[in-house]
Amino acid sequence: MPNETIYEAPRVAARPGETVVTSTCGHNCGGRCVVNAHVQDGRIVRISTDQRRWNPDHPPLPACARGVGQVERTYHPDRLQYPMRRTGPRGSGRFARITWDEALDEVAREMLRVRTEYGNAAILDASRTGSTSMLHGRVAAQRFLYMFGGCTDLWSNMSAEAEVFAVHMTYGASVNYKAAGREPSDYVNSKFILMWGWSPGDGTFGTGTMAFLKQAKQQGTRIVCVDPRQTMTSRQLADEHVAIRPSTDTAALLAMAQVIVAEGLHDQAYCDRHVLGFDEAHLPPGAPAGGSYRAYLMGEADGVVKTPEWAAAITGIPAATIRRLAIEFATSKPAAIQAGYAPGRTLYGEQFHRAAYALAAITGNVGIRGGNSGVSNGVTGRAGIRSLPIGKNPIQSKVASPLLADLLARGPSGGYPADIKLIYSAGGDLFNQCPNAGKMAASLDGVEFIVAQDHFLTPTARLADIVLPATTFWERNDVQTPWAGAGHYAIYMRQAIAPMYECRNDIDIFDELSRRVGINSYNDKTEEQWLRALTADAVGDFDRFAEAGVARFPPPEEAVAFARQIRDPQAHPFATPSGKIELYSTTLAANPDPYGLGHIPPIPTWIEPPAPDPRFPLMLCTPKSRARTHSIHGNQPNLARVDPDTVWLHPDDAAARGIADGQRVRVFNAIGATVLPAQVTDRIAPGVVSIKEGAWFAPGQDGDDTQGCANALTTDRAAPCGATTYNTNQVEIVGVA
């Protein structure tokens, strides 16, 4: 029956002497794929995946090279095997083996001391998504730290805060951004898909996304990709690739909107009914005259008409191309813009997402079949499955994630709410993944104690005082749901092997630690009891789910977000203060600097970034690697061959610098440098270079990173919405003899 949950075991039959166990990678990769462990004599001997043929009504969940590479990772010779205490200078990598009791006693003692001497705000939770699931990983750390009295939190989403913010301002504060897009099954209903900074074939964006896009293309959907790089996604799908300079996307979107309005191609009736602030007649009370989006596009507010010619000088896209794309988007109903996260990881990234949503709104494409809100996620969310309850942080000390290096360097003297003395990192590698890795490593003199709970001696763990070996997802039971809210299913992560060496589960580590600091209520359930409780609202037969491995839930009532709001706005208003799509944000009009990080106008606006330092003329972007999940897998040489670390640069830029393809080069700016091979290619825009994020920071004696770590070059600053600015940085490149 279509409205019933389907339980399925997407694995081949076991061979004699073998068991086959279904799970999914416990990482923040963008996919939620089936990975089956083939176990013999207590050891995983190979990984298989969901090999069923493509069926859009019941899509398989095949894994990528990273999933198959889990054997290499699980049995890597560098796996942490036992607790360790630092014996050399911080960062030296010198540690000595200690017992679990010694390690936990010392961690508890230091936590109690720091709380007594400095207060809970001096403790920083640096846990992240190196181990993701409903029960173990970061949620286990948050539950413990909040029960301990709280800590300083890094609050902003490092990947998608600009989108989170823009969704809340445009569609409503209560809207889950992971459920604000559309199901991949709806791609085929679009006549035109504009993929803007969105490359699901490179970084993965929901299992099966590429297959659904290929289906749409085969059935006649025109696809255009806008990106500084011609990605694998673009090469496989795009009818046209449009190269753009990083950080300039908002200008191009504004110019497209200006053409559409000037040509009368917008949907005025739709805007009258559903949109606040498109024109002067639909501004909220108290808004200034000339404050509408239309007035801004036409230059009535600032004297600058946002024409394609205006945008061409900023973006590098020819004016004729901008004009043609605008007309095509407006006249190809239904059309969908799929706005990726990368253009939002810029200095004013919230403006990109708001301008993308505005383009979708003024053309009447939000909430309709084949259209889209501009959000590239799905509509399912977590399908009703909950994660371990973490409670509420009693401490109000919060800092935007991209400011971690500056927080550590300056503390209260820099206006931050705390002076960090103790850092706890469970499944986090923020010293590698936050901007300005060199500054972070140099700013730890005031930090008195660091705990790293992980699988390897990552760049973060190398700086720790105590290192605790955690189990991988193969060594415990858990549950996971689709990453991008796209696809209505859950995967039971069945334990395949016994915990290796002296490794322990995250929740067990914190349970032991909690008792040492006087918390007696951290954990009152077994692993199975927790998982039954967390899935109870979605899974009707837990035993069948756990045995089969995959639960397919009924599809959502609407494949496209906000369909009810568009169909019946009286009964189902948007969750904004006005009940409409807010191109003019009443929330921002009332409070234009919500985080103290900079002014944000009430309408989508082009804000000129600071003039670049002429010493560093090349614009840097930091895309995902197909061989890593952020920094996870960064120490796997076999997997690395899938997508080697190089710096892409255009042939014109290479020739101007005398750089040959394959030559080792030094990429540098005012804050740092890294060395890696050059890849000279016309697949990147002139004046732009790219380094894939996630390579492990490994500075040499001269301070230069030696492994191609992009965050040796990225500035520790936040967009006004709290987003990271990985793609707003300038560099220069020279050859290395």
XYZ file of C-alpha atoms in Angstrom:
737
model
C 0.000 0.000 0.000
C 1.407 3.478 -0.885
C 0.600 4.903 2.557
C 2.379 2.184 4.486
C 6.000 1.961 5.563
C 8.037 -0.476 3.486
C 10.873 -2.317 5.177
C 13.598 -3.540 2.839
C 17.002 -5.171 3.054
C 19.042 -3.709 0.164
C 21.885 -6.213 0.317
C 22.965 -9.405 -1.373
C 22.701 -12.768 0.346
C 25.625 -13.665 2.556
C 28.171 -16.174 1.318
C 29.088 -19.184 3.454
C 30.939 -18.027 6.565
C 29.907 -14.418 6.008
C 27.353 -12.021 7.459
C 26.159 -8.908 5.639
C 25.204 -5.887 7.746
C 23.456 -2.739 6.463
C 24.389 0.737 7.666
C 25.098 4.204 6.269
C 28.182 6.409 6.527
C 28.129 8.294 9.806
C 29.487 11.494 8.263
C 28.145 14.827 7.094
C 28.729 14.096 3.419
C 25.414 15.082 1.867
C 24.267 11.556 1.121
C 22.502 8.900 3.153
C 23.430 5.822 1.199
C 23.369 2.099 1.861
C 26.732 0.649 2.819
C 26.771 -3.066 3.542
C 29.603 -4.576 5.535
C 30.582 -8.122 4.594
C 31.968 -9.606 7.796
C 34.061 -12.729 8.162
C 35.578 -13.850 11.465
C 34.650 -10.541 13.091
C 36.326 -8.423 10.410
C 34.867 -6.349 7.569
C 36.369 -7.766 4.370
C 34.554 -5.621 1.824
C 31.769 -3.069 1.363
C 28.865 -3.433 -1.040
C 25.955 -1.097 -1.660
C 22.412 -0.940 -2.991
C 22.768 -2.378 -6.499
C 19.133 -2.317 -7.615
C 18.295 -0.773 -10.971
C 17.155 2.836 -11.089
C 13.457 3.262 -10.436
C 12.205 6.820 -9.861
C 9.202 5.536 -7.919
C 11.433 3.518 -5.608
C 14.989 4.797 -6.050
C 17.951 2.731 -4.884
C 20.403 4.219 -2.384
C 23.862 3.519 -3.878
C 27.029 4.668 -2.135
C 29.925 6.616 -3.638
C 33.657 5.910 -3.423
C 33.770 7.271 0.128
C 31.270 4.667 1.273
C 33.206 1.855 -0.347
C 36.370 3.358 1.179
C 35.122 2.700 4.707
C 37.186 -0.499 4.907
C 40.379 1.496 4.403
C 39.248 3.950 7.067
C 38.105 1.389 9.640
C 41.364 -0.582 9.543
C 43.661 2.351 8.945
C 46.980 1.867 10.792
C 46.575 5.305 12.363
C 43.274 4.529 14.128
C 43.325 5.758 17.702
C 43.549 2.626 19.838
C 43.677 3.785 23.454
C 43.472 6.976 25.525
C 46.547 9.199 25.403
C 48.005 12.174 27.253
C 50.098 14.833 25.541
C 53.787 14.663 26.514
C 55.379 17.163 24.130
C 54.637 20.745 23.149
C 51.128 21.354 21.870
C 50.954 20.261 18.247
C 54.087 18.140 18.399
C 52.105 14.928 18.096
C 53.887 13.387 21.092
C 51.521 11.422 23.351
C 51.759 8.618 25.890
C 49.299 5.798 26.445
C 47.173 5.959 29.602
C 44.222 3.983 30.922
C 40.587 4.976 30.482
C 40.295 5.644 34.217
C 43.316 7.917 34.146
C 42.002 9.761 31.112
C 38.451 10.262 32.369
C 39.629 11.186 35.862
C 41.867 13.876 34.402
C 39.169 15.229 32.077
C 36.661 15.361 34.940
C 39.162 17.037 37.232
C 39.988 19.706 34.647
C 36.354 20.358 33.824
C 35.473 20.837 37.456
C 38.499 23.085 37.970
C 37.751 25.300 34.978
C 34.090 25.577 35.964
C 35.073 26.619 39.501
C 37.822 29.056 38.498
C 36.325 30.646 35.385
C 32.692 29.599 35.034
C 30.962 27.478 32.426
C 31.340 30.048 29.644
C 35.081 29.294 29.666
C 34.269 25.828 28.281
C 33.839 25.637 24.504
C 31.968 22.881 22.722
C 33.973 22.282 19.549
C 32.162 19.068 18.639
C 30.843 18.792 15.110
C 29.716 16.315 12.471
C 32.623 13.906 12.120
C 30.283 11.317 13.546
C 26.626 11.952 12.766
C 23.537 9.996 13.725
C 20.539 10.220 16.018
C 22.180 8.837 19.160
C 25.968 9.148 19.066
C 28.242 11.995 18.010
C 27.773 15.685 18.694
C 24.368 15.323 20.356
C 25.962 13.126 23.012
C 28.495 15.862 23.729
C 25.875 18.612 23.858
C 23.706 16.629 26.259
C 26.648 16.163 28.604
C 27.932 19.736 28.461
C 24.477 21.246 28.989
C 23.907 18.957 31.984
C 27.295 20.060 33.312
C 26.001 23.616 33.517
C 26.489 24.774 29.952
C 29.252 26.042 27.733
C 30.052 28.550 25.036
C 28.435 27.446 21.775
C 29.534 28.075 18.209
C 26.065 28.774 16.908
C 26.123 29.213 13.154
C 25.844 26.457 10.545
C 29.246 26.409 8.850
C 27.864 25.116 5.563
C 24.523 26.809 5.206
C 23.932 29.633 7.703
C 23.255 32.118 4.911
C 20.487 29.858 3.626
C 19.129 29.199 7.119
C 18.924 32.935 7.712
C 17.438 33.745 4.310
C 14.761 31.061 4.666
C 13.747 32.477 8.029
C 13.620 36.059 6.749
C 11.792 35.223 3.517
C 9.547 32.277 4.344
C 9.273 32.345 8.139
C 11.290 31.918 11.316
C 9.734 28.550 12.122
C 10.516 27.021 8.721
C 13.077 24.190 8.704
C 15.465 24.966 5.866
C 15.946 21.230 5.286
C 12.234 21.041 4.432
C 11.949 24.259 2.410
C 12.827 22.961 -1.052
C 11.312 20.124 -3.056
C 11.554 16.385 -3.491
C 13.933 15.249 -6.264
C 10.989 13.417 -7.806
C 9.671 16.848 -8.838
C 12.713 17.795 -10.956
C 11.166 16.135 -13.981
C 8.240 18.579 -13.808
C 10.487 21.594 -14.477
C 10.912 22.967 -17.978
C 14.030 24.836 -16.888
C 16.391 24.269 -13.943
C 18.938 26.917 -13.041
C 21.592 25.246 -10.876
C 23.391 28.116 -9.169
C 26.510 27.147 -7.235
C 24.929 23.733 -6.710
C 26.907 20.639 -7.718
C 25.325 17.466 -6.310
C 27.550 15.298 -8.502
C 30.659 16.663 -6.791
C 29.858 17.240 -3.135
C 26.767 14.975 -2.972
C 23.445 16.594 -2.127
C 21.058 13.838 -1.256
C 21.335 10.229 -2.379
C 19.849 9.836 -5.837
C 19.795 13.552 -6.649
C 21.947 13.153 -9.753
C 19.819 10.277 -11.028
C 16.664 12.385 -10.733
C 18.370 15.280 -12.527
C 19.502 12.980 -15.326
C 15.937 11.715 -15.642
C 14.683 15.292 -15.946
C 17.303 16.083 -18.580
C 16.384 12.962 -20.572
C 12.756 14.059 -20.577
C 13.512 17.507 -21.932
C 14.273 19.751 -18.957
C 16.828 22.390 -19.885
C 19.594 22.723 -17.287
C 21.965 25.660 -16.906
C 24.784 25.687 -14.327
C 26.228 28.917 -12.933
C 29.517 28.350 -11.125
C 33.112 29.639 -11.156
C 34.139 26.075 -12.053
C 32.843 23.682 -14.660
C 32.172 20.907 -12.182
C 31.559 17.209 -12.757
C 27.883 18.031 -12.266
C 27.945 20.661 -14.962
C 29.799 18.421 -17.406
C 27.248 15.649 -16.964
C 24.068 17.715 -16.922
C 24.368 21.244 -18.203
C 23.063 22.363 -21.558
C 25.010 25.532 -20.785
C 27.671 26.452 -18.247
C 27.972 30.072 -17.153
C 31.208 31.053 -15.424
C 30.967 33.663 -12.674
C 33.399 35.297 -10.283
C 33.022 34.135 -6.663
C 31.105 36.460 -4.308
C 29.327 38.266 -7.167
C 26.272 36.014 -7.529
C 23.853 38.498 -5.975
C 24.622 41.075 -8.663
C 23.798 38.597 -11.432
C 20.508 37.620 -9.795
C 19.519 41.261 -9.328
C 20.234 41.973 -12.974
C 18.116 39.012 -14.048
C 15.274 40.317 -11.884
C 15.689 43.807 -13.391
C 15.339 42.423 -16.918
C 12.253 40.423 -15.958
C 10.570 43.434 -14.379
C 11.606 45.849 -17.135
C 10.257 43.477 -19.786
C 7.017 42.924 -17.861
C 7.708 39.195 -17.536
C 7.097 38.996 -13.794
C 3.877 37.508 -12.441
C 2.153 40.585 -11.064
C -1.001 38.761 -9.949
C 1.082 36.219 -8.036
C 3.099 39.010 -6.396
C -0.064 40.908 -5.464
C -1.437 37.843 -3.725
C 1.610 36.229 -2.138
C 4.557 38.650 -1.943
C 5.325 41.510 0.460
C 7.506 44.333 -0.783
C 7.796 43.606 -4.481
C 6.402 46.998 -5.422
C 5.423 50.207 -3.679
C 1.763 49.166 -3.481
C 2.682 46.148 -1.385
C 5.096 47.580 1.150
C 4.227 47.139 4.828
C 3.074 50.135 6.874
C 5.980 52.302 7.915
C 8.271 51.246 5.077
C 10.013 54.190 3.389
C 8.871 55.380 -0.011
C 11.035 53.851 -2.701
C 11.822 50.949 -0.390
C 10.386 48.191 -2.576
C 12.363 45.568 -4.433
C 11.166 46.897 -7.774
C 12.281 50.418 -6.906
C 15.716 49.120 -5.967
C 16.076 47.140 -9.197
C 15.122 50.193 -11.242
C 17.560 52.461 -9.441
C 14.892 54.617 -7.817
C 16.502 54.153 -4.411
C 20.187 54.668 -5.230
C 20.285 55.947 -8.824
C 21.832 52.722 -10.103
C 19.677 50.631 -12.419
C 20.647 46.974 -11.886
C 21.025 46.226 -15.579
C 22.900 43.295 -17.105
C 25.595 45.755 -18.164
C 25.986 46.842 -14.549
C 26.243 43.216 -13.407
C 28.557 42.157 -16.232
C 31.327 44.408 -14.938
C 30.994 42.843 -11.482
C 30.409 39.180 -12.321
C 32.331 38.565 -15.518
C 29.156 37.205 -17.167
C 28.404 38.918 -20.505
C 25.390 41.214 -20.324
C 23.750 39.400 -23.228
C 23.982 36.115 -21.328
C 22.389 37.596 -18.216
C 19.575 39.079 -20.293
C 18.945 35.825 -22.185
C 18.928 33.711 -18.995
C 16.507 36.129 -17.335
C 14.029 35.959 -20.192
C 14.377 32.204 -20.451
C 13.789 31.713 -16.742
C 10.728 33.963 -16.727
C 9.119 32.400 -19.795
C 9.867 28.706 -19.205
C 7.179 27.959 -16.650
C 7.547 26.094 -14.487
C 11.172 27.010 -13.834
C 13.240 26.230 -10.776
C 16.314 27.855 -9.331
C 18.341 25.496 -7.161
C 20.599 27.726 -5.071
C 23.558 25.899 -3.558
C 25.285 26.693 -0.288
C 28.633 27.786 -1.770
C 27.593 31.268 -2.991
C 26.197 31.846 0.503
C 29.598 31.175 2.048
C 30.660 34.684 1.115
C 30.975 38.048 2.809
C 27.317 38.954 2.187
C 26.055 35.469 1.497
C 22.587 36.049 2.889
C 21.964 38.457 -0.015
C 22.603 35.709 -2.576
C 19.971 33.401 -1.108
C 17.430 36.179 -0.637
C 17.946 37.311 -4.246
C 17.501 33.723 -5.457
C 14.246 33.393 -3.531
C 13.126 36.749 -4.918
C 13.739 35.545 -8.481
C 11.610 32.480 -7.813
C 8.865 34.580 -6.216
C 8.492 37.340 -8.786
C 8.184 34.748 -11.566
C 5.489 32.864 -9.656
C 7.520 29.687 -9.231
C 7.407 29.251 -5.437
C 5.065 26.513 -4.239
C 4.090 25.147 -7.650
C 4.734 21.785 -9.278
C 7.992 21.982 -11.226
C 8.949 25.268 -9.587
C 10.960 25.795 -6.442
C 11.473 28.155 -3.550
C 15.147 28.561 -4.447
C 16.177 26.181 -1.652
C 18.102 23.120 -2.853
C 17.068 20.861 0.026
C 14.026 18.591 0.051
C 10.735 18.826 1.932
C 10.841 15.739 4.152
C 13.206 16.841 6.907
C 13.839 14.011 9.342
C 10.527 12.282 8.659
C 9.577 12.434 12.344
C 12.685 10.720 13.694
C 14.222 12.487 16.665
C 17.775 12.719 17.956
C 19.108 12.281 21.478
C 17.556 15.024 23.659
C 20.215 17.586 24.502
C 18.226 19.940 26.710
C 18.908 23.660 26.797
C 22.247 25.333 27.274
C 22.066 27.247 30.582
C 24.803 29.578 29.333
C 23.939 32.324 26.829
C 27.520 32.662 25.586
C 27.418 32.190 21.803
C 29.859 33.013 19.023
C 29.438 32.655 15.256
C 31.435 29.637 14.088
C 33.692 31.426 11.566
C 34.989 33.661 14.351
C 36.569 30.805 16.325
C 40.154 31.854 15.568
C 39.463 35.421 16.654
C 37.594 34.244 19.757
C 40.657 32.239 20.811
C 43.047 35.054 19.925
C 41.257 37.931 21.649
C 38.506 36.690 23.941
C 36.767 39.439 25.955
C 39.246 42.062 24.726
C 37.819 41.502 21.256
C 34.256 41.904 22.453
C 33.567 38.179 22.803
C 31.470 36.885 25.713
C 34.066 34.484 27.111
C 37.735 33.715 27.610
C 38.027 30.083 26.541
C 40.041 27.896 28.918
C 38.825 24.397 28.051
C 37.794 22.949 24.676
C 35.915 19.688 24.230
C 35.846 18.305 20.703
C 33.839 15.139 19.990
C 33.932 14.256 16.307
C 35.018 17.781 15.486
C 38.008 19.042 13.507
C 37.375 22.760 13.789
C 41.060 23.662 14.004
C 41.176 22.430 10.407
C 37.697 23.363 9.204
C 37.185 26.835 10.617
C 38.781 29.736 8.731
C 42.354 30.838 9.372
C 43.891 27.582 10.594
C 47.264 29.183 11.285
C 45.778 31.822 13.557
C 43.865 29.169 15.502
C 46.963 27.058 16.083
C 48.833 30.169 17.233
C 46.072 31.314 19.584
C 45.956 28.450 22.078
C 48.354 29.787 24.723
C 45.465 30.856 26.926
C 43.588 27.573 26.532
C 44.501 25.388 29.484
C 43.001 22.060 28.475
C 41.770 20.439 25.251
C 39.971 17.095 24.918
C 39.623 15.393 21.537
C 37.337 12.391 21.139
C 37.837 10.974 17.684
C 38.989 8.156 15.406
C 42.341 9.613 14.350
C 44.962 12.100 15.420
C 43.404 14.821 13.278
C 44.852 18.360 13.127
C 42.547 19.169 16.057
C 43.425 16.057 18.055
C 47.143 16.748 17.602
C 46.622 19.904 19.670
C 44.766 18.155 22.501
C 45.934 17.363 26.027
C 43.849 14.198 26.292
C 42.801 12.091 23.304
C 39.951 9.591 23.655
C 39.440 6.835 21.040
C 35.819 6.634 19.862
C 34.124 3.886 17.909
C 33.201 4.297 14.265
C 29.628 3.747 13.110
C 30.477 0.123 12.282
C 31.108 -0.548 15.971
C 27.731 0.514 17.393
C 24.035 0.764 16.546
C 22.292 3.927 15.457
C 19.798 5.455 13.009
C 20.143 8.102 10.316
C 17.844 10.023 7.965
C 18.396 11.735 4.596
C 20.900 14.561 4.900
C 19.211 17.166 2.730
C 15.638 16.399 3.749
C 15.233 14.857 0.301
C 13.819 11.352 0.260
C 11.496 9.858 2.828
C 13.362 6.983 4.443
C 15.555 6.023 7.373
C 18.512 3.652 7.643
C 19.243 1.484 10.655
C 22.979 1.584 11.293
C 23.473 -1.950 12.567
C 26.682 -2.742 14.396
C 28.915 -4.899 12.204
C 31.946 -5.561 14.404
C 32.910 -5.357 18.055
C 34.537 -2.114 19.207
C 38.139 -2.172 18.061
C 41.110 -1.847 20.396
C 40.001 0.152 23.476
C 37.538 2.365 21.558
C 34.260 3.292 23.248
C 30.944 4.691 22.056
C 30.395 8.423 22.440
C 27.377 8.052 24.693
C 29.222 5.553 26.897
C 32.206 7.883 27.239
C 29.994 10.745 28.371
C 28.045 8.491 30.699
C 31.269 7.494 32.454
C 32.464 11.092 32.504
C 29.164 12.415 33.807
C 29.341 10.233 36.911
C 32.776 11.634 37.683
C 31.463 15.199 37.673
C 28.368 14.468 39.747
C 25.743 13.972 37.022
C 23.721 10.830 37.637
C 20.973 11.236 35.018
C 22.919 11.397 31.766
C 21.853 7.997 30.459
C 19.023 5.810 31.700
C 18.495 3.627 28.607
C 20.254 0.981 26.627
C 21.237 1.699 23.052
C 18.224 -0.233 21.761
C 15.829 1.506 24.135
C 17.035 4.893 22.945
C 16.678 3.965 19.290
C 13.173 2.580 19.814
C 12.157 5.810 21.537
C 13.748 8.113 18.963
C 12.090 6.349 16.029
C 8.706 5.658 17.636
C 6.883 8.503 15.855
C 7.932 7.281 12.405
C 8.712 3.570 12.551
C 5.769 1.279 13.249
C 7.750 -1.953 13.504
C 11.154 -1.315 15.022
C 12.215 -4.962 14.940
C 11.526 -5.216 11.207
C 13.361 -1.925 10.648
C 16.423 -3.050 12.575
C 16.524 -6.396 10.795
C 15.898 -5.080 7.270
C 18.001 -1.934 7.460
C 15.848 0.550 5.513
C 12.382 1.933 6.228
C 10.666 3.689 3.321
C 7.993 6.071 4.538
C 4.977 7.326 2.581
C 5.861 10.313 0.392
C 4.994 13.782 1.675
C 1.605 15.181 0.749
C 3.287 17.933 -1.220
C 6.466 17.363 -3.270
C 7.154 21.107 -3.295
C 7.480 23.281 -0.193
C 4.879 26.016 0.372
C 2.338 24.468 -2.014
C -0.404 24.846 0.596
C 0.468 28.494 1.188
C 0.198 29.257 -2.510
C -2.940 27.188 -3.042
C -4.826 28.607 -0.049
C -3.044 31.589 1.542
C -5.951 32.372 3.842
C -5.980 28.964 5.476
C -2.216 28.456 5.278
C -0.309 31.750 5.478
C 3.476 31.815 5.354
C 5.157 31.778 8.770
C 6.439 35.336 8.318
C 5.020 38.255 10.324
C 3.002 39.335 7.274
C 1.906 35.842 6.296
C 3.480 36.358 2.856
C 6.778 35.740 1.082
C 8.754 38.680 2.422
C 11.013 40.243 -0.178
C 10.820 43.173 2.199
C 11.694 41.596 5.538
C 9.722 43.187 8.332
C 12.011 41.415 10.793
C 15.112 43.070 9.335
C 13.381 46.414 9.015
C 12.786 46.275 12.767
C 16.247 44.951 13.600
C 18.745 45.361 10.748
C 21.774 44.105 12.724
C 20.398 41.047 14.535
C 23.774 39.566 15.563
C 25.968 42.642 15.838
C 27.891 41.465 12.781
C 26.741 44.083 10.300
C 23.738 45.835 8.806
C 21.364 43.788 6.630
C 18.916 45.729 4.404
C 15.255 44.667 4.411
C 15.328 43.790 0.678
C 17.918 41.699 -1.259
C 20.735 44.127 -2.010
C 24.121 44.141 -3.735
C 26.722 45.200 -1.172
C 30.139 45.931 -2.610
C 32.847 43.950 -0.806
C 35.977 45.750 0.378
C 38.507 46.420 -2.359
C 40.950 43.497 -2.600
C 44.613 43.860 -1.756
C 46.366 44.295 -5.145
C 49.136 41.988 -3.940
C 46.651 39.096 -4.112
C 44.738 39.437 -7.393
C 43.258 35.928 -7.668
C 39.853 35.089 -6.179
C 39.798 31.852 -4.168
C 36.912 29.406 -3.922
C 36.978 26.214 -1.853
C 34.728 23.485 -3.296
C 34.099 20.012 -1.915
C 36.301 17.014 -2.646
C 34.808 13.791 -3.995
C 37.455 11.952 -1.940
C 36.592 13.498 1.429
C 33.708 14.511 3.620
C 35.129 17.826 4.771
C 38.304 16.595 6.521
C 37.074 13.016 7.021
C 38.971 10.514 4.842
C 41.760 13.097 4.577
C 44.347 10.473 5.583
C 43.273 7.742 3.124
C 45.761 7.501 0.240
C 43.753 5.001 -1.800
C 40.584 7.083 -1.678
C 42.537 10.277 -2.378
C 43.213 9.054 -5.906
C 39.521 9.607 -6.696
C 39.986 13.396 -6.504
C 43.608 14.501 -5.964
C 44.311 17.774 -4.209
C 45.396 20.447 -6.678
C 44.885 24.159 -7.155
C 42.867 24.900 -10.285
C 43.870 27.966 -12.273
C 42.985 29.209 -15.736
C 45.593 28.869 -18.526
C 45.803 32.663 -18.869
C 46.603 33.055 -15.171
C 49.097 30.193 -15.317
C 50.871 31.634 -18.370
C 51.134 35.065 -16.722
C 52.971 33.414 -13.839
C 55.018 30.898 -15.771
C 53.257 27.968 -14.105
C 52.975 24.590 -15.827
C 50.320 21.945 -15.267
C 51.396 19.604 -12.459
C 54.018 21.990 -11.088
C 54.142 22.456 -7.332
C 53.132 25.979 -6.421
C 52.845 28.164 -3.363
C 49.426 29.742 -2.860
C 49.580 32.580 -0.355
C 48.055 35.765 1.023
C 48.522 37.981 4.060
C 47.418 35.325 6.568
C 49.046 32.135 5.350
C 50.247 29.873 2.579
C 49.959 26.326 1.319
C 51.868 24.247 -1.215
C 50.291 21.801 -3.678
C 50.335 20.888 -7.393
C 48.797 23.180 -9.992
C 46.049 21.982 -12.299
C 45.918 24.289 -15.296
C 42.429 24.067 -16.778
C 39.926 26.130 -18.727
C 37.229 24.661 -16.472
C 37.693 27.619 -14.098
C 36.986 31.279 -14.731
C 39.936 33.605 -15.404
C 41.097 35.381 -12.283
C 39.759 32.593 -10.071
C 41.528 29.668 -8.404
C 40.095 26.803 -6.386
C 41.436 24.519 -3.669
C 39.232 21.715 -2.383
C 38.417 22.142 1.291
C 39.282 19.600 3.978
C 42.928 18.690 3.416
C 44.663 18.314 6.778
C 46.525 21.384 7.996
C 50.199 20.442 8.331
C 52.467 23.465 8.683
C 56.177 23.046 8.023
C 59.025 24.751 9.831
C 58.479 27.923 7.814
C 54.805 28.011 8.803
C 53.514 27.200 5.327
C 50.972 24.411 5.139
C 52.342 21.448 3.195
C 49.155 19.530 2.327
C 46.893 21.940 0.439
C 44.724 23.029 3.385
C 42.416 25.724 2.022
C 41.833 27.184 5.479
C 45.449 28.266 5.686
C 44.213 31.029 3.352
C 40.689 31.900 4.541
C 39.950 34.873 6.768
C 38.244 34.436 10.139
C 35.294 36.748 9.659
C 31.549 36.275 9.483
C 28.910 37.527 7.116
C 26.317 39.759 8.815
C 24.054 36.703 9.145
C 26.829 34.675 10.821
C 27.784 32.665 7.730
C 31.297 31.596 6.861
C 33.130 33.495 4.116
C 35.254 30.715 2.628
C 34.587 31.948 -0.919
C 35.498 35.609 -0.373
C 39.277 35.490 -0.232
C 42.150 36.667 -2.435
C 45.468 34.913 -3.090
C 48.550 34.919 -5.296
C 50.397 31.911 -6.720
C 54.074 31.385 -7.510
C 55.901 28.318 -8.722
C 58.044 26.322 -6.298
C 61.459 25.303 -7.537
